């Protein structure tokens, strides 16, 4: 089925370790996003990519980097994980930015940093 | 400052009862408004959206929402709740800076048999 695929689904890291969260979409969408979800705070935008070759910071970018590898793939990297980065991470895509069409979300990555 | 407010953190309703989930927002112009549903362990699924025109919009799974500009609200309703509706519901508003959608903190719905 068409959609957004995220890997891994679960991950436990030690403080200071690094990792990359992978995201791929097969809907030919131009725009892709990384959100984190924390209890009582809804979803907050970390980074987004309006189109292939561009990336921009969102609301909470500190401690993260991203790469838009091609039109399909958008990865999120934690260079030195901290306990404050324990969260559920969602990748999403949309036809274009501006929220006109709503987003399609992946099923999430639950990350715990100990 | 929070741009989207969902006043109810948790709501419990009986199966077959009606449902209304509240959403209030702050936005300088006419916003684009969305409701998403998240089942346990899943990503968010779009229920419905409002851009312009008729202020009462219909969505999937029998949900509807009404945009009330004077009250800055976009409440979600369903006439008769089913056990499968138990989930977390998020209101979202955009665009901000031409690219961002802001989400409320969510309302968790429990359905009693």
Coordinates of N, CA and C in Angstrom, one line a residue:
Chain A
X1 N 0.8 -1.2 0.0 CA 0.0 0.0 0.0 C 0.9 1.2 0.0
X2 N 0.5 2.3 -0.7 CA 1.2 3.5 -0.8 C 1.2 4.2 0.6
X3 N 2.3 4.9 0.9 CA 2.3 5.6 2.2 C 3.7 6.0 2.6
X4 N 3.9 6.2 3.9 CA 5.1 6.6 4.5 C 5.6 5.5 5.4
X5 N 6.9 5.1 5.1 CA 7.5 4.0 5.9 C 8.6 4.6 6.7
X6 N 8.6 4.2 8.0 CA 9.6 4.7 8.9 C 10.3 3.4 9.5
X7 N 11.6 3.6 9.6 CA 12.4 2.5 10.3 C 13.5 3.2 11.2
X8 N 13.8 2.6 12.4 CA 13.1 1.4 13.0 C 11.8 1.8 13.7
X9 N 11.1 0.9 14.2 CA 9.9 1.2 15.0 C 10.2 1.5 16.4
X10 N 11.2 0.9 16.9 CA 11.6 1.1 18.3 C 13.2 1.2 18.4
X11 N 13.7 1.9 19.3 CA 15.1 2.1 19.5 C 15.4 2.5 20.9
X12 N 16.4 1.9 21.5 CA 16.9 2.4 22.8 C 18.4 2.8 22.6
X13 N 18.7 4.0 23.0 CA 20.1 4.5 22.8 C 20.6 4.9 24.2
X14 N 21.9 4.8 24.3 CA 22.6 5.4 25.5 C 22.9 6.8 25.2
X15 N 22.9 7.6 26.3 CA 23.3 9.0 26.1 C 24.6 9.1 25.4
X16 N 24.7 10.0 24.4 CA 25.9 10.2 23.6 C 26.0 9.4 22.3
X17 N 25.2 8.4 22.2 CA 25.2 7.6 21.0 C 24.5 8.4 19.9
X18 N 24.8 7.9 18.7 CA 24.2 8.6 17.5 C 23.3 7.5 16.8
X19 N 22.4 8.0 16.0 CA 21.6 7.2 15.2 C 20.8 8.0 14.1
X20 N 20.4 7.3 13.1 CA 19.6 7.9 12.0 C 18.3 7.2 11.9
X21 N 17.2 8.0 11.9 CA 15.9 7.5 11.6 C 15.6 7.7 10.1
X22 N 15.1 6.6 9.5 CA 14.9 6.6 8.1 C 13.4 6.8 7.8
X23 N 13.1 7.5 6.7 CA 11.7 7.7 6.2 C 11.7 7.7 4.7
X24 N 10.7 7.0 4.2 CA 10.6 7.0 2.7 C 9.1 7.0 2.4
X25 N 8.7 7.8 1.3 CA 7.4 7.8 0.8 C 7.3 7.5 -0.6
X26 N 6.2 6.9 -1.0 CA 6.1 6.4 -2.4 C 4.9 7.1 -3.1
X27 N 4.5 8.3 -2.7 CA 3.4 9.0 -3.2 C 3.8 10.1 -4.1
X28 N 5.1 10.2 -4.4 CA 5.6 11.3 -5.3 C 5.3 12.7 -4.7
X29 N 5.3 12.7 -3.3 CA 5.1 14.0 -2.7 C 6.4 14.8 -2.7
X30 N 6.2 16.2 -2.8 CA 7.4 17.0 -2.8 C 7.9 17.3 -1.4
X31 N 7.0 17.4 -0.4 CA 7.4 17.9 0.9 C 7.4 16.8 1.9
X32 N 8.4 16.9 2.8 CA 8.5 15.9 3.9 C 8.8 16.6 5.2
X33 N 8.4 15.9 6.3 CA 8.5 16.6 7.6 C 8.9 15.5 8.7
X34 N 9.6 16.0 9.7 CA 9.9 15.3 10.9 C 9.3 16.0 12.1
X35 N 8.4 15.2 12.8 CA 7.8 15.7 14.0 C 8.2 14.8 15.2
X36 N 8.2 15.4 16.4 CA 8.3 14.6 17.6 C 7.0 14.8 18.4
X37 N 6.6 13.7 19.1 CA 5.3 13.8 19.8 C 5.7 13.5 21.3
X38 N 5.3 14.4 22.2 CA 5.6 14.3 23.6 C 4.2 14.4 24.3
X39 N 4.0 13.7 25.4 CA 2.8 13.7 26.1 C 2.4 15.2 26.5
X40 N 1.1 15.5 26.2 CA 0.6 16.8 26.6 C 1.1 18.0 25.7
X41 N 1.9 17.7 24.7 CA 2.4 18.7 23.8 C 2.1 18.6 22.4
X42 N 1.3 17.6 22.0 CA 1.0 17.4 20.6 C 2.2 17.1 19.8
X43 N 2.2 17.4 18.5 CA 3.3 17.2 17.6 C 4.0 18.5 17.4
X44 N 5.4 18.5 17.4 CA 6.1 19.7 17.1 C 7.1 19.4 16.0
X45 N 7.2 20.3 15.1 CA 8.0 20.2 13.9 C 9.5 20.3 14.2
X46 N 10.3 19.4 13.8 CA 11.7 19.4 14.0 C 12.4 20.1 12.8
X47 N 12.2 19.4 11.6 CA 12.7 19.9 10.3 C 11.7 19.6 9.3
X48 N 11.8 20.3 8.2 CA 11.0 19.9 7.0 C 11.8 20.1 5.7
X49 N 11.4 19.5 4.7 CA 12.0 19.7 3.4 C 10.9 20.0 2.4
X50 N 10.8 21.2 1.9 CA 9.8 21.7 1.0 C 9.9 21.0 -0.3
X51 N 11.1 20.7 -0.7 CA 11.2 20.0 -2.0 C 12.6 19.3 -2.0
X52 N 12.9 18.5 -2.9 CA 14.2 17.8 -3.0 C 15.3 18.8 -3.1
X53 N 16.3 18.6 -2.2 CA 17.4 19.5 -2.2 C 17.3 20.7 -1.2
X54 N 16.2 20.8 -0.5 CA 16.0 21.9 0.4 C 15.6 21.3 1.8
X55 N 16.2 21.9 2.8 CA 15.7 21.6 4.2 C 15.7 22.8 5.0
X56 N 14.8 22.9 6.0 CA 14.7 24.1 6.9 C 14.3 23.6 8.3
X57 N 14.7 24.5 9.2 CA 14.4 24.2 10.6 C 12.9 24.5 10.9
X58 N 12.4 23.6 11.8 CA 11.1 23.8 12.4 C 11.1 24.5 13.7
X59 N 10.2 24.0 14.6 CA 10.0 24.6 15.9 C 11.1 24.2 16.9
X60 N 11.5 22.9 16.8 CA 12.5 22.4 17.7 C 13.6 21.6 17.1
X61 N 14.5 22.3 16.4 CA 15.6 21.7 15.6 C 16.8 21.3 16.4
X62 N 17.0 21.9 17.6 CA 18.3 21.7 18.3 C 18.6 20.2 18.6
X63 N 19.8 19.8 18.2 CA 20.2 18.4 18.5 C 19.9 17.4 17.4
X64 N 19.4 18.0 16.3 CA 19.0 17.1 15.1 C 19.6 17.7 13.8
X65 N 19.8 16.7 12.9 CA 20.2 17.1 11.5 C 19.3 16.3 10.6
X66 N 19.1 16.7 9.4 CA 18.3 16.0 8.4 C 19.1 16.0 7.1
X67 N 18.6 15.0 6.3 CA 19.1 14.9 4.9 C 17.9 14.5 4.0
X68 N 17.7 15.3 3.0 CA 16.8 14.9 1.9 C 17.6 14.2 0.8
X69 N 17.6 12.9 0.9 CA 18.5 12.1 0.1 C 18.0 12.1 -1.4
X70 N 16.8 12.1 -1.6 CA 16.2 12.2 -2.9 C 14.7 12.5 -2.7
X71 N 13.9 12.5 -3.7 CA 12.5 12.9 -3.5 C 11.8 11.9 -2.6
X72 N 12.1 10.7 -2.5 CA 11.5 9.7 -1.7 C 11.9 9.7 -0.2
X73 N 13.1 10.0 0.0 CA 13.7 9.7 1.4 C 14.1 11.0 2.1
X74 N 13.8 11.0 3.4 CA 14.2 12.1 4.3 C 14.6 11.5 5.6
X75 N 15.8 11.7 6.0 CA 16.3 11.0 7.2 C 16.6 12.1 8.3
X76 N 16.5 11.6 9.5 CA 16.7 12.4 10.7 C 17.8 11.8 11.6
X77 N 18.8 12.6 11.9 CA 20.0 12.1 12.6 C 20.1 12.8 13.9
X78 N 20.4 12.0 14.9 CA 20.7 12.5 16.3 C 22.2 12.2 16.4
X79 N 23.0 13.2 16.5 CA 24.5 13.0 16.6 C 25.0 12.6 17.9
X80 N 24.3 13.1 19.0 CA 24.7 12.8 20.3 C 23.5 12.8 21.2
X81 N 22.8 11.6 21.3 CA 21.5 11.5 21.9 C 21.5 12.0 23.4
X82 N 20.5 12.6 23.8 CA 20.3 13.1 25.1 C 18.9 12.5 25.6
X83 N 18.8 12.3 26.9 CA 17.5 11.8 27.5 C 16.3 12.7 27.1
X84 N 16.5 14.0 26.9 CA 15.4 14.9 26.4 C 14.9 14.6 25.0
X85 N 15.6 13.8 24.3 CA 15.2 13.4 23.0 C 14.4 12.1 23.0
X86 N 14.1 11.6 24.2 CA 13.2 10.5 24.3 C 11.8 10.9 23.9
X87 N 11.3 10.3 22.8 CA 10.0 10.8 22.2 C 9.6 9.7 21.2
X88 N 8.4 10.0 20.6 CA 8.0 9.3 19.4 C 8.1 10.2 18.3
X89 N 8.8 9.7 17.2 CA 9.1 10.5 16.1 C 8.3 10.1 14.9
X90 N 7.7 11.1 14.2 CA 6.8 10.8 13.1 C 7.4 11.5 11.9
X91 N 7.4 10.8 10.8 CA 7.7 11.4 9.5 C 6.4 11.6 8.8
X92 N 6.3 12.6 8.0 CA 5.1 12.9 7.2 C 5.4 13.5 5.9
X93 N 4.5 13.3 5.0 CA 4.7 13.9 3.6 C 3.5 14.6 3.2
X94 N 3.6 15.5 2.2 CA 2.5 16.2 1.6 C 2.8 16.6 0.2
X95 N 1.8 16.8 -0.6 CA 2.0 17.1 -2.0 C 2.9 18.4 -2.1
X96 N 2.6 19.4 -1.3 CA 3.4 20.6 -1.2 C 3.3 21.2 0.2
X97 N 4.1 22.1 0.5 CA 4.0 22.8 1.8 C 2.8 23.7 1.7
X98 N 2.5 24.2 2.9 CA 1.3 25.1 3.0 C 0.2 24.4 3.6
X99 N 0.3 23.1 3.9 CA -0.7 22.3 4.6 C -2.0 22.3 3.8
X100 N -2.0 22.6 2.5 CA -3.3 22.6 1.8 C -4.0 21.3 1.8
X101 N -3.2 20.2 1.7 CA -3.8 18.9 1.4 C -3.7 18.0 2.6
X102 N -3.2 18.5 3.7 CA -3.0 17.6 4.9 C -1.8 16.7 4.7
X103 N -1.4 16.0 5.7 CA -0.2 15.2 5.6 C -0.6 13.7 5.7
X104 N 0.3 12.9 5.2 CA 0.3 11.5 5.4 C 1.4 11.1 6.3
X105 N 1.1 10.4 7.4 CA 2.1 10.1 8.4 C 2.5 8.7 8.4
X106 N 3.8 8.5 8.8 CA 4.3 7.1 9.0 C 3.7 6.7 10.4
X107 N 4.1 5.5 10.7 CA 3.6 4.9 12.0 C 4.4 5.2 13.2
X108 N 5.6 5.9 13.0 CA 6.3 6.4 14.1 C 7.5 5.5 14.5
X109 N 8.5 6.2 15.2 CA 9.6 5.5 15.8 C 9.6 5.9 17.3
X110 N 9.5 4.9 18.1 CA 9.6 5.2 19.6 C 11.0 5.1 20.0
X111 N 11.6 6.2 20.4 CA 13.0 6.3 20.8 C 13.1 6.6 22.3
X112 N 13.9 5.8 23.0 CA 14.2 6.0 24.4 C 15.7 6.2 24.5
X113 N 16.1 7.2 25.2 CA 17.5 7.5 25.5 C 17.8 7.4 27.0
X114 N 18.7 6.5 27.3 CA 18.9 6.2 28.7 C 20.3 6.7 29.2
Chain B
X1 N 3.8 30.5 22.4 CA 2.4 30.5 22.8 C 1.7 29.4 22.0
X2 N 0.9 28.7 22.7 CA 0.1 27.6 22.0 C -0.8 28.2 21.0
X3 N -0.8 27.7 19.8 CA -1.7 28.3 18.7 C -3.0 27.5 18.6
X4 N -2.9 26.3 19.1 CA -4.1 25.4 19.0 C -4.4 24.8 20.4
X5 N -5.6 25.0 20.9 CA -5.9 24.5 22.2 C -7.0 23.4 22.1
X6 N -6.7 22.3 22.7 CA -7.8 21.3 22.9 C -8.0 21.2 24.4
X7 N -9.1 21.8 24.9 CA -9.3 21.9 26.3 C -9.4 20.6 27.1
X8 N -9.9 19.6 26.4 CA -10.1 18.3 27.1 C -9.0 17.3 26.8
X9 N -8.3 16.9 27.9 CA -7.2 16.0 27.7 C -7.8 14.6 27.5
X10 N -8.9 14.3 28.2 CA -9.4 12.9 28.2 C -10.9 13.0 28.3
X11 N -11.6 12.3 27.4 CA -13.1 12.2 27.4 C -13.5 10.8 27.4
X12 N -14.5 10.4 28.2 CA -15.1 9.1 28.2 C -16.5 9.2 27.8
X13 N -17.0 8.4 26.8 CA -18.4 8.4 26.4 C -18.8 6.9 26.3
X14 N -20.1 6.7 26.4 CA -20.7 5.4 26.3 C -20.9 5.1 24.8
X15 N -20.7 3.9 24.4 CA -21.0 3.5 23.0 C -22.4 3.8 22.7
X16 N -22.6 4.5 21.5 CA -23.9 4.9 21.0 C -24.2 6.3 21.4
X17 N -23.5 6.9 22.3 CA -23.7 8.3 22.7 C -23.1 9.2 21.7
X18 N -23.5 10.5 21.7 CA -22.9 11.5 20.8 C -21.6 12.0 21.4
X19 N -20.8 12.6 20.5 CA -19.5 13.0 20.9 C -19.2 14.4 20.3
X20 N -18.6 15.3 21.1 CA -18.1 16.5 20.6 C -16.7 16.8 21.3
X21 N -15.7 17.0 20.4 CA -14.3 17.3 20.9 C -14.1 18.7 20.5
X22 N -13.5 19.5 21.4 CA -13.3 20.9 21.2 C -12.0 21.3 20.7
X23 N -11.9 22.3 19.9 CA -10.7 22.8 19.4 C -10.8 24.3 19.2
X24 N -9.9 25.0 19.8 CA -9.8 26.5 19.6 C -8.5 26.9 19.1
X25 N -8.4 28.0 18.3 CA -7.1 28.3 17.7 C -7.0 29.8 17.7
X26 N -5.7 30.2 17.6 CA -5.4 31.6 17.3 C -4.7 31.7 16.0
X27 N -5.2 32.6 15.1 CA -4.7 32.7 13.8 C -5.1 34.0 13.2
X28 N -4.2 34.7 12.4 CA -4.5 36.0 12.0 C -5.5 36.1 10.8
X29 N -5.6 35.1 10.1 CA -6.5 35.1 8.9 C -7.4 33.9 9.0
X30 N -8.0 33.6 7.9 CA -8.8 32.3 7.8 C -7.8 31.1 7.7
X31 N -7.9 30.3 8.7 CA -6.9 29.2 8.7 C -7.4 28.0 7.9
X32 N -6.4 27.1 7.6 CA -6.8 25.8 7.2 C -6.8 24.9 8.5
X33 N -7.9 24.2 8.6 CA -8.1 23.4 9.8 C -8.3 21.9 9.5
X34 N -7.8 21.1 10.4 CA -7.7 19.7 10.2 C -8.0 19.0 11.6
X35 N -8.6 17.8 11.4 CA -8.7 16.8 12.5 C -8.0 15.5 12.1
X36 N -7.2 15.0 13.0 CA -6.5 13.8 12.7 C -6.9 12.8 13.9
X37 N -6.8 11.5 13.6 CA -7.0 10.5 14.6 C -5.8 9.6 14.7
X38 N -5.4 9.2 15.9 CA -4.3 8.3 16.1 C -4.7 7.1 16.9
X39 N -4.7 6.0 16.3 CA -5.0 4.8 17.0 C -3.7 4.3 17.7
X40 N -3.8 3.5 18.8 CA -2.6 3.1 19.6 C -1.6 2.5 18.7
X41 N -0.3 3.0 18.8 CA 0.8 2.5 18.0 C 0.8 2.8 16.6
X42 N -0.1 3.7 16.2 CA -0.2 4.0 14.8 C 0.2 5.5 14.5
X43 N 0.4 5.9 13.3 CA 0.5 7.3 12.9 C -0.8 8.0 12.9
X44 N -0.8 9.2 12.5 CA -2.0 10.0 12.4 C -2.7 9.8 11.1
X45 N -4.0 9.8 11.1 CA -4.8 9.6 9.9 C -5.7 10.8 9.8
X46 N -5.8 11.4 8.6 CA -6.6 12.6 8.4 C -8.1 12.2 8.4
X47 N -8.9 12.9 9.3 CA -10.3 12.7 9.4 C -11.1 13.6 8.5
X48 N -10.7 14.9 8.5 CA -11.4 15.9 7.7 C -10.6 17.2 7.7
X49 N -11.0 18.1 6.8 CA -10.2 19.3 6.7 C -11.2 20.4 6.2
X50 N -10.9 21.7 6.6 CA -11.6 22.8 6.2 C -10.7 23.8 5.6
X51 N -11.1 24.3 4.4 CA -10.3 25.4 3.8 C -11.1 26.6 3.6
X52 N -12.3 26.5 3.1 CA -13.2 27.6 2.8 C -14.6 27.1 2.5
X53 N -15.5 28.0 2.3 CA -16.9 27.5 1.9 C -17.7 27.1 3.1
X54 N -18.5 26.1 2.8 CA -19.4 25.6 3.8 C -18.7 25.3 5.1
X55 N -19.2 25.9 6.2 CA -18.5 25.8 7.5 C -18.7 24.4 8.2
X56 N -19.6 23.6 7.7 CA -19.8 22.3 8.2 C -19.2 21.3 7.2
X57 N -18.2 20.6 7.7 CA -17.5 19.6 6.8 C -17.6 18.2 7.3
X58 N -17.8 17.3 6.3 CA -17.9 15.9 6.6 C -16.6 15.2 6.4
X59 N -16.4 14.2 7.2 CA -15.1 13.5 7.1 C -15.4 12.0 7.0
X60 N -14.3 11.2 7.2 CA -14.4 9.8 7.2 C -15.0 9.3 8.5
X61 N -15.4 8.0 8.5 CA -15.9 7.3 9.7 C -17.0 8.0 10.4
X62 N -17.8 8.8 9.7 CA -19.0 9.4 10.2 C -18.8 10.7 11.0
X63 N -17.6 11.2 11.0 CA -17.3 12.5 11.7 C -17.6 13.7 10.9
X64 N -17.9 14.8 11.6 CA -18.1 16.1 11.0 C -17.5 17.1 11.9
X65 N -17.2 18.3 11.4 CA -16.7 19.4 12.2 C -17.3 20.7 11.7
X66 N -17.4 21.6 12.6 CA -18.0 22.9 12.2 C -17.0 24.0 12.5
X67 N -16.7 24.9 11.5 CA -15.9 26.0 11.7 C -16.7 27.2 12.1
X68 N -16.4 27.8 13.3 CA -17.1 29.0 13.8 C -16.0 30.1 13.9
X69 N -16.0 31.0 13.0 CA -15.1 32.1 13.0 C -15.2 32.9 14.2
X70 N -16.4 33.3 14.6 CA -16.6 34.2 15.7 C -16.1 33.6 17.0
X71 N -16.0 32.3 17.1 CA -15.6 31.6 18.4 C -14.2 31.1 18.2
X72 N -13.6 31.2 17.0 CA -12.2 30.6 16.7 C -12.2 29.2 17.1
X73 N -13.2 28.5 16.7 CA -13.4 27.0 17.1 C -13.6 26.2 15.8
X74 N -13.2 24.9 16.0 CA -13.4 23.9 15.0 C -13.7 22.6 15.7
X75 N -14.9 22.4 16.2 CA -15.2 21.3 17.0 C -15.6 20.1 16.2
X76 N -15.1 18.9 16.6 CA -15.4 17.6 16.0 C -16.6 17.0 16.6
X77 N -17.5 16.4 15.8 CA -18.7 15.7 16.3 C -18.9 14.4 15.6
X78 N -19.6 13.6 16.4 CA -20.1 12.3 15.8 C -21.4 12.0 16.5
X79 N -22.5 11.6 15.8 CA -23.8 11.4 16.4 C -23.8 10.2 17.3
X80 N -23.1 9.1 17.0 CA -23.2 7.9 17.7 C -21.8 7.2 17.7
X81 N -21.2 7.1 18.8 CA -19.8 6.6 18.9 C -19.8 5.1 18.9
X82 N -18.8 4.6 18.3 CA -18.6 3.1 18.2 C -17.3 2.8 19.0
X83 N -17.2 1.6 19.5 CA -16.0 1.2 20.4 C -14.7 1.4 19.6
X84 N -14.8 1.3 18.3 CA -13.6 1.4 17.5 C -13.1 2.9 17.3
X85 N -13.9 3.8 17.8 CA -13.5 5.2 17.8 C -12.6 5.6 18.9
X86 N -12.4 4.7 19.8 CA -11.4 4.9 20.9 C -10.0 5.2 20.4
X87 N -9.5 6.4 20.6 CA -8.2 6.8 20.0 C -7.8 8.1 20.6
X88 N -6.8 8.7 20.0 CA -6.4 10.1 20.4 C -6.7 10.9 19.1
X89 N -7.3 12.1 19.4 CA -7.7 13.0 18.3 C -6.9 14.3 18.4
X90 N -6.4 14.7 17.3 CA -5.6 16.0 17.2 C -6.2 17.0 16.3
X91 N -6.4 18.2 16.7 CA -6.7 19.3 15.9 C -5.5 20.0 15.4
X92 N -5.5 20.4 14.2 CA -4.3 21.1 13.6 C -4.7 22.3 12.8
X93 N -3.9 23.3 12.8 CA -4.1 24.6 12.1 C -2.9 25.0 11.3
X94 N -3.1 25.6 10.2 CA -2.0 26.1 9.4 C -2.5 27.0 8.3
X95 N -1.6 27.4 7.4 CA -0.2 27.3 7.5 C 0.4 28.4 8.3
X96 N 1.5 28.1 9.0 CA 2.4 29.1 9.6 C 3.7 29.2 8.9
X97 N 4.1 30.3 8.6 CA 5.3 30.5 7.8 C 5.3 29.8 6.5
X98 N 4.1 29.6 5.9 CA 3.8 29.0 4.6 C 4.2 27.5 4.6
X99 N 4.5 26.9 5.7 CA 4.9 25.5 5.6 C 4.6 24.7 6.8
X100 N 4.2 25.3 7.9 CA 4.1 24.6 9.2 C 2.6 24.4 9.6
X101 N 2.3 23.3 10.1 CA 1.0 23.0 10.7 C 1.2 22.8 12.2
X102 N 0.4 23.5 13.0 CA 0.5 23.4 14.4 C -0.6 22.5 15.0
X103 N -0.2 21.6 15.9 CA -1.1 20.6 16.4 C -1.4 21.0 17.8
X104 N -2.7 20.6 18.2 CA -3.1 20.7 19.6 C -2.4 19.5 20.3
X105 N -2.6 19.6 21.7 CA -2.0 18.5 22.5 C -2.7 17.2 22.5
X106 N -3.9 17.2 21.9 CA -4.6 16.0 21.7 C -5.7 15.7 22.8
X107 N -6.7 15.0 22.4 CA -7.8 14.5 23.3 C -7.9 13.0 23.2
X108 N -7.7 12.4 24.3 CA -7.8 10.9 24.3 C -9.3 10.5 24.6
X109 N -9.9 9.7 23.7 CA -11.3 9.3 23.8 C -11.3 7.8 24.2
X110 N -12.0 7.6 25.3 CA -12.3 6.3 25.8 C -13.8 6.0 25.6
X111 N -14.1 4.8 25.1 CA -15.5 4.4 24.8 C -15.9 3.3 25.7
X112 N -16.9 3.6 26.6 CA -17.4 2.5 27.5 C -18.4 1.6 26.8
X113 N -18.4 0.4 27.1 CA -19.4 -0.6 26.5 C -20.8 -0.2 26.9

